[in-house]
Coordinates of C-alpha atoms in Angstrom, one line a residue:
M4 CA -27.9 -81.9 -66.2
R5 CA -26.9 -85.6 -66.4
A6 CA -28.6 -88.2 -64.1
L7 CA -26.7 -91.4 -63.4
P8 CA -28.2 -94.4 -61.6
V9 CA -26.5 -95.5 -58.4
G10 CA -27.7 -98.9 -57.3
D11 CA -31.4 -99.7 -57.4
D12 CA -32.8 -96.6 -55.7
A13 CA -30.4 -93.7 -56.0
L14 CA -29.4 -91.0 -58.6
L15 CA -26.3 -88.9 -59.0
V16 CA -27.2 -85.7 -60.8
E17 CA -24.3 -83.9 -62.4
V18 CA -24.3 -80.2 -63.3
D19 CA -21.6 -77.7 -64.5
S20 CA -20.9 -75.6 -61.5
G21 CA -21.1 -75.3 -57.8
E22 CA -23.8 -72.6 -58.1
Q23 CA -26.0 -74.9 -60.2
A24 CA -25.5 -77.7 -57.6
Q25 CA -26.6 -75.4 -54.8
A26 CA -29.7 -74.3 -56.8
L27 CA -30.6 -77.9 -57.7
H28 CA -30.2 -79.0 -54.1
A29 CA -32.5 -76.2 -52.9
E30 CA -35.1 -77.1 -55.5
L31 CA -35.0 -80.8 -54.6
V32 CA -35.3 -80.0 -50.9
R33 CA -38.3 -77.8 -51.7
R34 CA -40.0 -80.5 -53.7
R35 CA -39.5 -83.0 -50.9
E36 CA -41.0 -80.6 -48.4
E37 CA -44.0 -80.1 -50.7
G38 CA -44.4 -83.9 -51.0
R39 CA -43.6 -83.9 -54.8
I40 CA -40.8 -86.4 -54.4
T41 CA -40.1 -89.1 -51.8
V42 CA -36.4 -89.4 -51.1
R43 CA -34.4 -90.5 -48.0
E44 CA -31.3 -88.3 -48.5
I45 CA -30.4 -85.3 -50.7
V46 CA -26.6 -84.8 -50.6
P47 CA -25.0 -81.9 -52.5
A48 CA -21.3 -81.8 -53.5
A49 CA -19.1 -79.6 -55.6
R50 CA -21.0 -80.2 -58.9
T51 CA -23.3 -83.1 -58.1
V52 CA -26.4 -83.9 -56.0
L53 CA -27.0 -87.4 -54.8
L54 CA -30.6 -88.6 -54.2
D55 CA -30.8 -91.8 -52.1
G56 CA -33.9 -93.8 -51.3
L57 CA -36.0 -93.0 -54.4
A58 CA -39.1 -95.1 -55.2
D59 CA -38.8 -94.5 -58.9
P60 CA -35.3 -93.1 -59.8
G61 CA -35.9 -93.6 -63.6
R62 CA -38.9 -91.3 -63.6
L63 CA -37.2 -88.6 -61.7
A64 CA -34.1 -88.9 -63.9
A65 CA -36.2 -88.3 -67.0
E66 CA -38.0 -85.4 -65.3
L67 CA -34.8 -83.7 -64.3
T68 CA -32.8 -84.1 -67.6
E69 CA -35.8 -83.0 -69.7
G70 CA -36.4 -79.9 -67.6
A71 CA -34.5 -76.6 -67.2
L72 CA -32.0 -76.0 -64.4
P73 CA -33.7 -74.2 -61.5
P74 CA -32.8 -70.5 -60.9
P75 CA -30.2 -69.6 -58.3
A76 CA -31.3 -70.5 -54.8
P77 CA -32.5 -67.6 -52.7
P78 CA -30.3 -66.8 -49.7
P79 CA -31.6 -68.4 -46.5
H80 CA -32.7 -66.3 -43.6
G81 CA -30.2 -65.6 -40.9
T82 CA -26.4 -65.8 -40.7
V83 CA -24.1 -67.9 -38.5
E84 CA -21.3 -65.7 -37.1
I85 CA -18.1 -67.4 -36.3
P86 CA -15.6 -65.4 -34.2
V87 CA -12.0 -66.0 -35.4
R88 CA -8.5 -65.1 -34.3
Y89 CA -6.4 -64.6 -37.4
D90 CA -3.3 -66.3 -36.0
G91 CA -2.9 -69.2 -38.4
P92 CA 0.6 -70.4 -39.4
D93 CA -0.1 -70.1 -43.1
L94 CA -1.4 -66.5 -43.0
A95 CA 1.8 -65.1 -44.5
E96 CA 1.7 -67.7 -47.3
V97 CA -1.9 -66.8 -48.1
A98 CA -1.0 -63.1 -48.2
A99 CA 1.8 -63.9 -50.7
H100 CA -0.7 -65.8 -52.9
W101 CA -3.1 -62.9 -52.8
G102 CA -0.3 -60.3 -53.3
V103 CA -1.2 -58.3 -50.2
A104 CA 0.3 -57.6 -46.8
D105 CA -0.2 -60.1 -44.0
A106 CA -2.4 -57.6 -42.1
D107 CA -4.8 -57.4 -45.1
V108 CA -5.7 -61.1 -45.0
P109 CA -8.0 -60.8 -41.9
R110 CA -9.7 -57.7 -43.4
I111 CA -10.4 -59.3 -46.7
H112 CA -11.6 -62.6 -45.3
A113 CA -13.8 -61.1 -42.6
A114 CA -15.4 -58.7 -45.1
A115 CA -16.7 -61.6 -47.2
E116 CA -20.1 -63.3 -46.9
F117 CA -19.9 -67.0 -47.2
R118 CA -22.4 -69.8 -47.9
V119 CA -22.1 -73.5 -47.2
A120 CA -22.0 -75.2 -50.6
F121 CA -21.8 -78.7 -49.3
C122 CA -20.6 -80.7 -46.3
G123 CA -18.2 -83.6 -46.1
F124 CA -14.7 -84.8 -45.1
A125 CA -15.6 -84.9 -41.4
P126 CA -18.8 -84.5 -39.4
G127 CA -19.6 -80.8 -39.2
F128 CA -17.1 -79.7 -41.9
G129 CA -18.6 -77.3 -44.4
Y130 CA -17.2 -76.2 -47.7
L131 CA -17.9 -72.5 -47.8
T132 CA -17.9 -70.4 -51.0
G133 CA -17.6 -66.6 -51.0
L134 CA -14.0 -65.7 -51.3
P135 CA -13.4 -62.7 -53.5
A136 CA -12.5 -63.4 -57.1
G137 CA -8.8 -64.2 -57.4
C138 CA -8.4 -65.3 -53.8
A139 CA -8.3 -69.1 -54.4
V140 CA -5.2 -70.7 -52.9
P141 CA -3.6 -74.1 -53.5
R142 CA -3.5 -76.8 -50.9
R143 CA -0.2 -77.2 -49.1
A144 CA 2.4 -79.3 -50.9
T145 CA 2.9 -81.4 -47.8
P146 CA -0.3 -82.0 -45.7
R147 CA -0.1 -81.8 -41.9
T148 CA -0.5 -85.0 -40.0
A149 CA -2.7 -83.2 -37.4
V150 CA -4.6 -80.0 -37.8
P151 CA -6.0 -78.6 -34.5
P152 CA -9.8 -78.4 -34.0
G153 CA -11.2 -75.0 -34.7
S154 CA -8.6 -74.2 -37.4
V155 CA -10.0 -71.8 -40.1
A156 CA -8.5 -72.8 -43.4
L157 CA -8.5 -72.1 -47.1
A158 CA -8.1 -74.4 -50.1
G159 CA -9.0 -73.6 -53.7
P160 CA -12.1 -71.4 -53.6
Y161 CA -13.3 -72.7 -50.3
T162 CA -13.1 -71.8 -46.6
G163 CA -13.6 -74.4 -44.0
V164 CA -13.3 -74.9 -40.2
Y165 CA -11.9 -78.2 -38.9
P166 CA -14.4 -79.5 -36.4
R167 CA -11.9 -81.9 -34.8
S168 CA -8.2 -82.8 -35.0
S169 CA -7.4 -84.6 -38.3
P170 CA -4.8 -84.7 -41.1
G171 CA -5.2 -81.9 -43.6
G172 CA -3.6 -79.9 -46.4
W173 CA -5.5 -76.7 -46.2
Q174 CA -3.9 -73.3 -45.6
L175 CA -4.5 -72.3 -41.9
I176 CA -5.2 -68.7 -41.4
G177 CA -7.0 -68.6 -38.0
T178 CA -8.7 -70.3 -35.1
T179 CA -12.1 -70.3 -33.5
D180 CA -13.7 -71.7 -30.3
T181 CA -17.0 -72.3 -32.1
V182 CA -18.1 -75.9 -31.9
L183 CA -19.0 -77.1 -35.4
W184 CA -20.1 -80.6 -34.4
D185 CA -21.8 -81.5 -31.1
P186 CA -23.7 -84.9 -31.0
A187 CA -25.7 -83.6 -28.0
R188 CA -27.0 -80.6 -30.0
V189 CA -30.0 -80.7 -32.4
P190 CA -28.9 -80.6 -35.1
A191 CA -25.5 -81.8 -34.3
A192 CA -23.9 -79.8 -37.2
L193 CA -23.8 -76.0 -36.8
L194 CA -23.5 -75.7 -40.6
S195 CA -25.6 -77.2 -43.3
P196 CA -25.8 -76.7 -47.1
G197 CA -27.2 -73.2 -47.8
T198 CA -26.3 -71.7 -44.5
R199 CA -24.8 -68.2 -44.7
V200 CA -21.7 -67.5 -42.6
R201 CA -19.7 -64.5 -41.5
F202 CA -16.3 -64.6 -39.8
V203 CA -16.1 -62.0 -37.1
R204 CA -12.5 -60.9 -36.4
V205 CA -11.5 -61.2 -32.8
R206 CA -8.6 -58.9 -31.8
T207 CA -6.2 -60.1 -29.1
G208 CA -3.3 -58.3 -27.4
A209 CA -1.2 -58.8 -30.5
A210 CA -2.2 -57.7 -34.0
T211 CA -4.4 -60.3 -35.6

C-alpha cells in the first residue's frame, strides 16, 4: 500500500488491484463503525481508497503502510436483482468480442454474479465486477452523445447501468426499468460499494 496526502485532512491509499481496493474499503468501513478511526468519507475507486476528513492523516498513513493488506472482504448479505431486456444495440458487437453467438450473450451475462467495486461518473452509477474471465470488452471508438437511462452496458471488465441520460462510450447490451438513483429514496442510490447484483433476464415477445 502507498498512502499519499491530499490537502490537510485526507489520504489517497493506492493498492495493486481492484480486489485489494474492495478489501481495504471494507476494512476501513469496519474500523469506522467500531470507532477506531474518525473519517468523514471513505470513497473506493478502481485501485485506490480516498479517506476525507481525518483528524490525523499522518498517523493513519503510517499505520496502513506498515501493516499487511486486509484479507478479501466477505460477501455482503443479500443480492439486488435487476431485471434486464437484452435488446442493446451493441449486443452483436459484444458477441463478436466474446467469440459467441448473439443469443449466448444474455445467457453468459445473466449467469454471472456481480459486485459493486466502486461508484462514480454519475449519481447512482456503479462499476460492477464479475464478468467471466476473457469477457472484457473495449469501449466504443466513438462515444454516443446520449445514452438512454436504464441502459445496461459493458466496458473493460465492468458492467454498469446508466441511471440517467448522458454521453457514454460503453457497449450497450440491454435495458432495465430499475431506478438506480432516486433522491426521494433513502438511500438515494440503489447500489453502493460491496453490493452484490444479479441481472435477471426478462423475455419479451421477440428473442432477447
